[in-house]
Tab-separated table of C-alpha atoms in Angstrom:
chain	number	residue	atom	x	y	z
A	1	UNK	CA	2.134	-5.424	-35.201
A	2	UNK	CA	1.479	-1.928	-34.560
A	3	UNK	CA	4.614	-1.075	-35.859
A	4	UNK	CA	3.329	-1.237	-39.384
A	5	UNK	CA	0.827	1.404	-39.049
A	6	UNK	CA	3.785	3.673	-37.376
A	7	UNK	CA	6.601	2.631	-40.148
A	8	UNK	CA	3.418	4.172	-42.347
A	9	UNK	CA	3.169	6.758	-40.899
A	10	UNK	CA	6.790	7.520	-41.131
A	11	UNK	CA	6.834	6.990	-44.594
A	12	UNK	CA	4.324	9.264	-45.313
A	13	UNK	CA	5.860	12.419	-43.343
A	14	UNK	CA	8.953	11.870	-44.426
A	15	UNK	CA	7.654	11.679	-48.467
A	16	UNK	CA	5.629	14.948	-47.656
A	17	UNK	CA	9.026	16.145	-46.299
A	18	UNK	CA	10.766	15.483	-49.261
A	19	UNK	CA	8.151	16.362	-52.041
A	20	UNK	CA	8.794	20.347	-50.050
A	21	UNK	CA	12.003	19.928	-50.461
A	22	UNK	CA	12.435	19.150	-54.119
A	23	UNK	CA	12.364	15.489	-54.307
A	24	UNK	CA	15.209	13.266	-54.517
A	25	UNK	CA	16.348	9.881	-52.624
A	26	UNK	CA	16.521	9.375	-48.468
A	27	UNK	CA	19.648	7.690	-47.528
A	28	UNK	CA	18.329	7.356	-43.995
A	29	UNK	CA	16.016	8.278	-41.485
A	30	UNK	CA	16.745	8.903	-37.580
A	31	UNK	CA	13.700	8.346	-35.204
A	32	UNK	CA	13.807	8.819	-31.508
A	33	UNK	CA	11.490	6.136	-29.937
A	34	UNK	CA	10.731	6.391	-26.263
A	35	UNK	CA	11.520	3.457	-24.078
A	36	UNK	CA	7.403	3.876	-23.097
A	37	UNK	CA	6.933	3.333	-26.454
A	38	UNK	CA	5.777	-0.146	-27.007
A	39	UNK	CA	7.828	-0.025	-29.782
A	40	UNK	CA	9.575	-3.208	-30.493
A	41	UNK	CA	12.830	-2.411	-32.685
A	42	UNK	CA	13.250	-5.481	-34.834
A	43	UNK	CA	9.612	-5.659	-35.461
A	44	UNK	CA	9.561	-1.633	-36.703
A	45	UNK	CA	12.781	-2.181	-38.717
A	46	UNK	CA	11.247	-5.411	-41.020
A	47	UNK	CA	7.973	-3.132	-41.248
A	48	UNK	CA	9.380	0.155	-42.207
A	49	UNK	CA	11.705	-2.010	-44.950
A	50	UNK	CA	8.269	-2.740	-46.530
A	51	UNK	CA	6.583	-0.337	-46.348
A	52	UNK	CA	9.777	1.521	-47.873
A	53	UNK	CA	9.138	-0.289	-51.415
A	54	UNK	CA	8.083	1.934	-54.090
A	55	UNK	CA	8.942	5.438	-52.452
A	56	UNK	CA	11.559	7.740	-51.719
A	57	UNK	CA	12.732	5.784	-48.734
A	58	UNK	CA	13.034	2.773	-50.386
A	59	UNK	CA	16.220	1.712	-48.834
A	60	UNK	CA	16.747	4.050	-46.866
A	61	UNK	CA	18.799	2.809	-43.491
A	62	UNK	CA	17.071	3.451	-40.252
A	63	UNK	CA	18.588	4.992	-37.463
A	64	UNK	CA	16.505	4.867	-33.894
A	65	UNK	CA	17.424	6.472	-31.288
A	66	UNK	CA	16.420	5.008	-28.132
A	67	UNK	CA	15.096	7.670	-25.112
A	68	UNK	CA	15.376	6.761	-21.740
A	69	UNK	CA	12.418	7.819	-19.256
A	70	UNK	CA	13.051	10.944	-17.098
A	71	UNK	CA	11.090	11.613	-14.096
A	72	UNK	CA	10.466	14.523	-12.113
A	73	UNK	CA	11.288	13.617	-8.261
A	74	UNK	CA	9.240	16.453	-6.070
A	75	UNK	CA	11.230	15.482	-3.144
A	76	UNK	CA	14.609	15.718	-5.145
A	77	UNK	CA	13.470	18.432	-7.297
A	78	UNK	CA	14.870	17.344	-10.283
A	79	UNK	CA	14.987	15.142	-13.055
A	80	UNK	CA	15.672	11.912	-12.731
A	81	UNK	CA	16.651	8.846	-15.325
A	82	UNK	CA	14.557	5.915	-14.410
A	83	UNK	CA	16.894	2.550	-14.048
A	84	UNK	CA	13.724	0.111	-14.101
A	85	UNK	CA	10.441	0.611	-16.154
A	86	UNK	CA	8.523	-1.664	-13.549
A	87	UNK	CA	9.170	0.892	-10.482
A	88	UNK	CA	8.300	4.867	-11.372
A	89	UNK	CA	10.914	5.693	-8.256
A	90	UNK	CA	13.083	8.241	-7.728
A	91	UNK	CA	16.242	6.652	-7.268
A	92	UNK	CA	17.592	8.379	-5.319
A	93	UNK	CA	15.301	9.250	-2.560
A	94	UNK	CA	12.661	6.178	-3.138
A	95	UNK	CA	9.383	8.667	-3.961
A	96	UNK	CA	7.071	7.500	-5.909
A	97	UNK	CA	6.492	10.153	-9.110
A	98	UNK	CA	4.131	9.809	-12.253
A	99	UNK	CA	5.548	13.027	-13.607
A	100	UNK	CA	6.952	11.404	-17.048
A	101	UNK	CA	9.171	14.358	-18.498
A	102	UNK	CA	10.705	12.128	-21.257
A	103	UNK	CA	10.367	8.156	-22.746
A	104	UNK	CA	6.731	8.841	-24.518
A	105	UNK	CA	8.744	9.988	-28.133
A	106	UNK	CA	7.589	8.361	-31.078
A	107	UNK	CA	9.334	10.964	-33.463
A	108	UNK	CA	10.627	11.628	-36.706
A	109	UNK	CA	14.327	13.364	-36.254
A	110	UNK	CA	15.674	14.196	-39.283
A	111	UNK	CA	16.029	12.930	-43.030
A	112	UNK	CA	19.647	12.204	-45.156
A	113	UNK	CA	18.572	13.555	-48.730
A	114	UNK	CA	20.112	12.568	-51.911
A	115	UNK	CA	20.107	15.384	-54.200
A	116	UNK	CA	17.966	13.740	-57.620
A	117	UNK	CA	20.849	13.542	-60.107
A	118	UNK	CA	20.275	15.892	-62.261
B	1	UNK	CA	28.403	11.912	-55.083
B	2	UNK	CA	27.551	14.937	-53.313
B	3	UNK	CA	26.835	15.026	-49.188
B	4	UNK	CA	23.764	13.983	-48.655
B	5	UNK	CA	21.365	17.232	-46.973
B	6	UNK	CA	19.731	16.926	-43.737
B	7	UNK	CA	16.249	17.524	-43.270
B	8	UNK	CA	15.741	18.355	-39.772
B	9	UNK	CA	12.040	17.151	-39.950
B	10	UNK	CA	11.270	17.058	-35.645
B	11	UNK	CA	7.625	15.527	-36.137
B	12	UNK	CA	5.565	13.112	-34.095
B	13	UNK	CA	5.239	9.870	-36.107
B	14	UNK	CA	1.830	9.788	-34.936
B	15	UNK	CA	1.019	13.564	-35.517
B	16	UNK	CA	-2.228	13.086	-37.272
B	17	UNK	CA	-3.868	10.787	-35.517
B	18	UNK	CA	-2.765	13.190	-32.152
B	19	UNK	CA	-4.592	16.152	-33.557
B	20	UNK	CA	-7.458	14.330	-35.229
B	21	UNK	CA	-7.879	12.864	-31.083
B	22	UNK	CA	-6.942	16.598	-29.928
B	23	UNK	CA	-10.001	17.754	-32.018
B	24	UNK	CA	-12.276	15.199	-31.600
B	25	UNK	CA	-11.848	15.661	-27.421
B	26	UNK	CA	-12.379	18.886	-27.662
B	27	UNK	CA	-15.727	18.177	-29.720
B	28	UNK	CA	-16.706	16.042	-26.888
B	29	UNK	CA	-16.235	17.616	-24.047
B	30	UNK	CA	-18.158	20.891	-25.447
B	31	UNK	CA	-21.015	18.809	-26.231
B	32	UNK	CA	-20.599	17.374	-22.334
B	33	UNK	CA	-19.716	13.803	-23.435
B	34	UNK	CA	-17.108	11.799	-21.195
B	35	UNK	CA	-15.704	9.616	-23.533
B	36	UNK	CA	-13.905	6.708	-22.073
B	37	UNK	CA	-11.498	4.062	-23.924
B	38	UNK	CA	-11.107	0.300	-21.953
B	39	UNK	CA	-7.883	-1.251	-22.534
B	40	UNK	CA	-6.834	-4.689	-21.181
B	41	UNK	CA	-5.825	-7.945	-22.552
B	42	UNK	CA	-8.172	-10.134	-24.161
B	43	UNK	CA	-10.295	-12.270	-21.816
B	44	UNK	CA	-9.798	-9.732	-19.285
B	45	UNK	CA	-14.067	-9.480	-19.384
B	46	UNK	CA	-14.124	-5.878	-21.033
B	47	UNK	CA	-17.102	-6.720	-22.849
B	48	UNK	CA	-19.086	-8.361	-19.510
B	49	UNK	CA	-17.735	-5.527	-17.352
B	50	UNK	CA	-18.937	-2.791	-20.454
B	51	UNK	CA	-22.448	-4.195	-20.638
B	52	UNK	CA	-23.092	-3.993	-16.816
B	53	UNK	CA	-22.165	-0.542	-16.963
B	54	UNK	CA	-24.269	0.149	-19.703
B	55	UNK	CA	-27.292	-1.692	-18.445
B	56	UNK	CA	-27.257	-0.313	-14.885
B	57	UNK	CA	-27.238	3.367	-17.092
B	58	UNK	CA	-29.901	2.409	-19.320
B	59	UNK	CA	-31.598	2.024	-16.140
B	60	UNK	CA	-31.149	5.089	-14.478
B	61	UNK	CA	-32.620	6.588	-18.248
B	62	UNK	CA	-28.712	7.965	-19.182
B	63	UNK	CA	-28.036	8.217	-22.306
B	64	UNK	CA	-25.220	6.248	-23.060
B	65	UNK	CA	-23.409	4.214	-26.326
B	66	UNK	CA	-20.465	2.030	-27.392
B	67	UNK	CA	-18.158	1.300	-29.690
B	68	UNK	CA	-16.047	-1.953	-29.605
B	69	UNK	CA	-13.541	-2.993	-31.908
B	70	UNK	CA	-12.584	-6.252	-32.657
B	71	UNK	CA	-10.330	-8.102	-34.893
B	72	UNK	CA	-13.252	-10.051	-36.488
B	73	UNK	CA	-16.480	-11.021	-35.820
B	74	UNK	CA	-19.244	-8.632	-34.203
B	75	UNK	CA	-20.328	-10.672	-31.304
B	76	UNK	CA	-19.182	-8.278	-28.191
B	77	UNK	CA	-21.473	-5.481	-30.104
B	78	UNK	CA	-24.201	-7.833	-29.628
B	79	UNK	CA	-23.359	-8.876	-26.226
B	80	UNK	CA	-23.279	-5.189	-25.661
B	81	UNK	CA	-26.189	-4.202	-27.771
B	82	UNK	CA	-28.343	-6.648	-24.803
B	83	UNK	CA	-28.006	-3.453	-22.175
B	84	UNK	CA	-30.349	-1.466	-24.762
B	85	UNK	CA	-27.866	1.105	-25.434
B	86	UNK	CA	-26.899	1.640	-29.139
B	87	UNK	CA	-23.427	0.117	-30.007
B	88	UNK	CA	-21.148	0.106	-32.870
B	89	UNK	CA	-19.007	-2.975	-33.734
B	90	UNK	CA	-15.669	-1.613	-35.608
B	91	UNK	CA	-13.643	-4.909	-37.266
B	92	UNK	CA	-10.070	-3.785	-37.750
B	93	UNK	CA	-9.472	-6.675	-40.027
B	94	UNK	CA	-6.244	-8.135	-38.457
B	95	UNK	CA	-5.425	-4.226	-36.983
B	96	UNK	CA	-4.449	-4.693	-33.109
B	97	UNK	CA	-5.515	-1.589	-31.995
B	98	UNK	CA	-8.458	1.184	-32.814
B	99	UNK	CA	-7.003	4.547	-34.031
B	100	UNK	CA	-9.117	8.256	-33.682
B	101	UNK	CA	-10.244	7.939	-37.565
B	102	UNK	CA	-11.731	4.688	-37.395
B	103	UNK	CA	-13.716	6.008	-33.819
B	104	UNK	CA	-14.851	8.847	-35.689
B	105	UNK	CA	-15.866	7.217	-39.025
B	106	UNK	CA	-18.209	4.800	-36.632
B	107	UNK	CA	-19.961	7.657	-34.592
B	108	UNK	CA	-21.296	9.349	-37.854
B	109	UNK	CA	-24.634	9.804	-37.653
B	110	UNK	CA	-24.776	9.571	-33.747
B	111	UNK	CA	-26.639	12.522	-32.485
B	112	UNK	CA	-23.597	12.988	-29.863
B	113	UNK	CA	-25.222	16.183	-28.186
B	114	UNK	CA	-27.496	13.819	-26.610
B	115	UNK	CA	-25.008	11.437	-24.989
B	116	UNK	CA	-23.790	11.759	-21.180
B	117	UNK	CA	-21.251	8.822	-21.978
B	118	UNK	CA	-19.942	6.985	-25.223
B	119	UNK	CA	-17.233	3.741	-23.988
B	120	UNK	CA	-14.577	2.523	-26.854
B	121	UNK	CA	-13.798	-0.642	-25.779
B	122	UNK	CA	-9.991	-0.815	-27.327
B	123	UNK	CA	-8.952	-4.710	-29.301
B	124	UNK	CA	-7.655	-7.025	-26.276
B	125	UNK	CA	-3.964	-6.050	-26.274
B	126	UNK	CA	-1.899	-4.536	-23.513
B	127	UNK	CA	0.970	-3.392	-26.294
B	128	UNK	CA	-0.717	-1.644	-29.238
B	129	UNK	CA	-3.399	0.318	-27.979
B	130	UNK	CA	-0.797	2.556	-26.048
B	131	UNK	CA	0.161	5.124	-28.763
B	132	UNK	CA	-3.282	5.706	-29.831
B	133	UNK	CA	-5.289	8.559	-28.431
B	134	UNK	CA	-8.723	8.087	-29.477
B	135	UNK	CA	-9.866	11.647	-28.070
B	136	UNK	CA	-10.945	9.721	-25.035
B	137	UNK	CA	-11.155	11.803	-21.616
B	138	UNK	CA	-10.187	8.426	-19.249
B	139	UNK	CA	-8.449	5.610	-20.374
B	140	UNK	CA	-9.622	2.354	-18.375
B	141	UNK	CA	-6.858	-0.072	-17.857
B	142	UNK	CA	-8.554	-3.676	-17.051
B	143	UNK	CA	-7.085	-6.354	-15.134
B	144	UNK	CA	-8.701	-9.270	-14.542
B	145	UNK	CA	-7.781	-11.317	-11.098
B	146	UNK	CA	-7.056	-14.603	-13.871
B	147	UNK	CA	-4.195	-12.676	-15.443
B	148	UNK	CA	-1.568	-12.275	-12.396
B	149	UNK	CA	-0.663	-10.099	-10.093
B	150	UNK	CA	2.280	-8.773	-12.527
B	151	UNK	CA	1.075	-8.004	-15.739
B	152	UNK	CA	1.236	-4.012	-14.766
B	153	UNK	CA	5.036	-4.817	-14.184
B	154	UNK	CA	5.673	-7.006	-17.955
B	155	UNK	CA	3.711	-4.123	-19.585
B	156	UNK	CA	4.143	-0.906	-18.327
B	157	UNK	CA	3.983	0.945	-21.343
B	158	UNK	CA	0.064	0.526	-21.506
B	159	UNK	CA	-0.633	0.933	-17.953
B	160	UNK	CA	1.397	3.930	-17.393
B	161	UNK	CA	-1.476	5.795	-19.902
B	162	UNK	CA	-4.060	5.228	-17.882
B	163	UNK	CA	-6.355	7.439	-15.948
B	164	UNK	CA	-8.039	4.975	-14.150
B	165	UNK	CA	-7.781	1.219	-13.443
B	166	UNK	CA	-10.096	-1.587	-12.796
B	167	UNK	CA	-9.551	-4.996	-10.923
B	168	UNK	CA	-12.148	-7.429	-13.011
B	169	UNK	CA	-13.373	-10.973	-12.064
B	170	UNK	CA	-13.469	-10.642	-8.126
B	171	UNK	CA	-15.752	-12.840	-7.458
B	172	UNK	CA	-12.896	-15.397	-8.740
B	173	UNK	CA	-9.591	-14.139	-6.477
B	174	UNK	CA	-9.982	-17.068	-4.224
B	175	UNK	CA	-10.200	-19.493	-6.462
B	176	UNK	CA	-6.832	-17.907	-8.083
B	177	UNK	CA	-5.233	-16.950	-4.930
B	178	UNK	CA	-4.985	-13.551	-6.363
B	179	UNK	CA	-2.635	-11.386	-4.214
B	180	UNK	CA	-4.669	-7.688	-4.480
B	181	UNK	CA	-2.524	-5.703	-2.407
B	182	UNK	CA	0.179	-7.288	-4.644
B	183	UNK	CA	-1.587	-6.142	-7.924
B	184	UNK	CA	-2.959	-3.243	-6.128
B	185	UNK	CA	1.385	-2.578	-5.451
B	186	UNK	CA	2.295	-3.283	-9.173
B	187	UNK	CA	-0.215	-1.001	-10.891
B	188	UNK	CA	0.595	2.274	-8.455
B	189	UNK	CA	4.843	1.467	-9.308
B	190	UNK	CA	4.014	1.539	-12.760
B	191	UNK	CA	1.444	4.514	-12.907
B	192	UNK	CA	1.527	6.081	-9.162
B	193	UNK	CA	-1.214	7.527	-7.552
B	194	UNK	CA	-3.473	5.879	-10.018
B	195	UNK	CA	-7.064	5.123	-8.602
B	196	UNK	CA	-7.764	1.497	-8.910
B	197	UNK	CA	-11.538	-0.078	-8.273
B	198	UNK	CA	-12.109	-3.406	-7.752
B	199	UNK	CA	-14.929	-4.979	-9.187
B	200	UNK	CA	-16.869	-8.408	-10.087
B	201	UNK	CA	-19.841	-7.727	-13.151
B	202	UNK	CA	-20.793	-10.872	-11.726
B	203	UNK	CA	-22.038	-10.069	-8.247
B	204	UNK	CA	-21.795	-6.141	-8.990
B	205	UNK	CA	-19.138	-5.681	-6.547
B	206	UNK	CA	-17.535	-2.162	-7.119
B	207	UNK	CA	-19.721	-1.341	-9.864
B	208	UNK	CA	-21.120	1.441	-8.002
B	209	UNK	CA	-17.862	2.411	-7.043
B	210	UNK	CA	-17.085	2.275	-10.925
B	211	UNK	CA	-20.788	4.494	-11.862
B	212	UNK	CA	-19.893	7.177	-9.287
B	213	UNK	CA	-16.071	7.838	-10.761
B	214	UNK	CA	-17.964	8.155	-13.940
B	215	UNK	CA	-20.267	10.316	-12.941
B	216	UNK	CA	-17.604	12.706	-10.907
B	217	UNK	CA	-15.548	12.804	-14.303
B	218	UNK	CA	-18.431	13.486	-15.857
B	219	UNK	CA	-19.201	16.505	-13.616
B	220	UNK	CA	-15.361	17.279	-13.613
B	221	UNK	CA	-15.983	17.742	-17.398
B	222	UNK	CA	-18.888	20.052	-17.915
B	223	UNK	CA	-17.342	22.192	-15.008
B	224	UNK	CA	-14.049	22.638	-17.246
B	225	UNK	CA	-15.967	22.838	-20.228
B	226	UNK	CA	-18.462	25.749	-18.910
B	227	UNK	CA	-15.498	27.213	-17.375
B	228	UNK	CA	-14.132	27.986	-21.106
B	229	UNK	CA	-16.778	28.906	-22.518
């Protein structure tokens, strides 16, 4: 359940984010979660829900953008999308790479903002 | 109703607990400290495998200390505290991982100048311990020969962080008719190139193996270290 402390986290940059800007309500939030993540979706969405209560974000709908993992094959030189998380393989020429260029994210995107009626 | 604004906000979820680690590694490795986190599963022997290495430094006279967290209870800080070395137990209270600011809140008062080596042994998880640096310099992936050749493969997430990784329990593969070239396989597809020791606290098998990687890092560290400064 780790994905309570991160829907906190969330909450609070995102109410930071919107005290700067003036206040007002968050229709939704995008995240871009890497598939290295650990991050499991369904779990994340009932957490961030509660932790929602009583803020800006209460709400809110969630948007998460799932990133793939990218490699770096030396042989190929190039990036790669990796088709299996159990094999770090380029898949096209077979080597074996731990150069991770992308599937680590666990980022905030961007913020819908409701204007506070005024 | 007007359109709703976009705040393009492009910020890690996990920002401050990145820069709290960023800072607190950078404390370390001035004052010459290799700090290393343990992650397995639980059972895995973190704790057994942790107080060996702490007893055979005690031994030597290094100066070396712990901090283990736990969901409850403080028994593995007493298991640890055994090796003579001073040890911390940190109860997360249901939490299934440690984050930076509950490392740091547990060293205060630890004259940390004077350490060679501080260990965090992470809660038993191989899921939620992944996201959290701790401001660690190696991060110890355990696997004990009881768990299965595959567990690198069903959780690649965690292993892909580590540094390092350590077979445990040895002295028990026959009895489990653990496959090590097959684990040995699975860890290096998830995180190639990754060095991986094989060791029994038991019988001390690969412990010295273990003590001299340490000791390298170590080395590695204060060279880097008096490089910058």
């Amino acid at each position: 359940m780790h994905e309570l402390s991160l829907a906190a986290n969330v909450v609070e940059i995102v109410s930071e984010h919107v005290r700067q800007a003036g206040g007002g309500r968050v229709a939704a939030v995008t995240l871009r979660l890497g598939q290295l993540s650990c991050v499991h979706k369904d779990t994340f969405e009932y957490s961030f829900a509660f932790v929602c209560a009583g803020t800006p974000l209460a709400g809110a709908e969630l948007r998460i953008v799932i990133v793939p993992v990218v490699i770096f094959c030396p042989t190929c030189a190039k990036e790669v999308e990796l088709p299996s998380l159990q094999r770090f393989v380029c898949p096209v020429c077979g080597t074996r790479t731990a150069d991770i260029r992308q599937g680590r994210e666990l980022e905030i995107e961007s913020v819908e903002l409701l204007e506070p009626s005024s | 109703m007007t359109a709703p604004r976009i705040l393009e906000v492009r910020t890690r979820i996990l920002k401050a607990n990145d820069e709290l680690a960023r800072s607190m590694r950078r404390e370390f490795e001035r004052l010459g400290v290799l700090v290393v986190n343990l992650v397995s599963s639980p059972g895995t022997g973190k704790t057994t495998f942790l107080q060996h290495t702490l007893a055979r430094f005690v031994q030597q006279g290094v100066p070396v200390a712990a901090v283990v967290g736990d969901l409850e209870t403080d028994n593995d800080a007493r298991r640890l505290a055994a090796s003579g070395a001073p040890v911390r137990q940190i109860m997360t209270h249901g939490m299934c991982h440690l984050e930076a600011d509950m490392v740091q809140q547990h060293l205060s008062g630890w004259d940390l100048a004077s350490l060679h080596y501080l260990f965090i042994e992470n809660v038993g998880n191989l899921v939620c311990p992944t996201s959290w640096d701790l401001g660690e310099s190696v991060r110890l992936a355990l696997l004990s020969v009881t768990e299965g050749e595959d567990k690198p493969l069903k959780y690649p997430g965690l292993f892909n962080t580590a540094d390092l990784a350590a077979l445990t329990k040895l002295d028990l593969a026959e009895a489990c008719e653990f496959n090590r070239e097959l684990a040995r396989d699975n860890i290096d597809a998830v995180r190639p190139g990754m060095r991986i020791i094989e060791t029994s606290a038991k019988t001390g098998a690969g412990m010295e193996e273990w003590m001299a990687v340490l000791v390298e890092r170590r080395q590695a560290l204060l060279a880097s270290a008096g490089a910058r400064s």
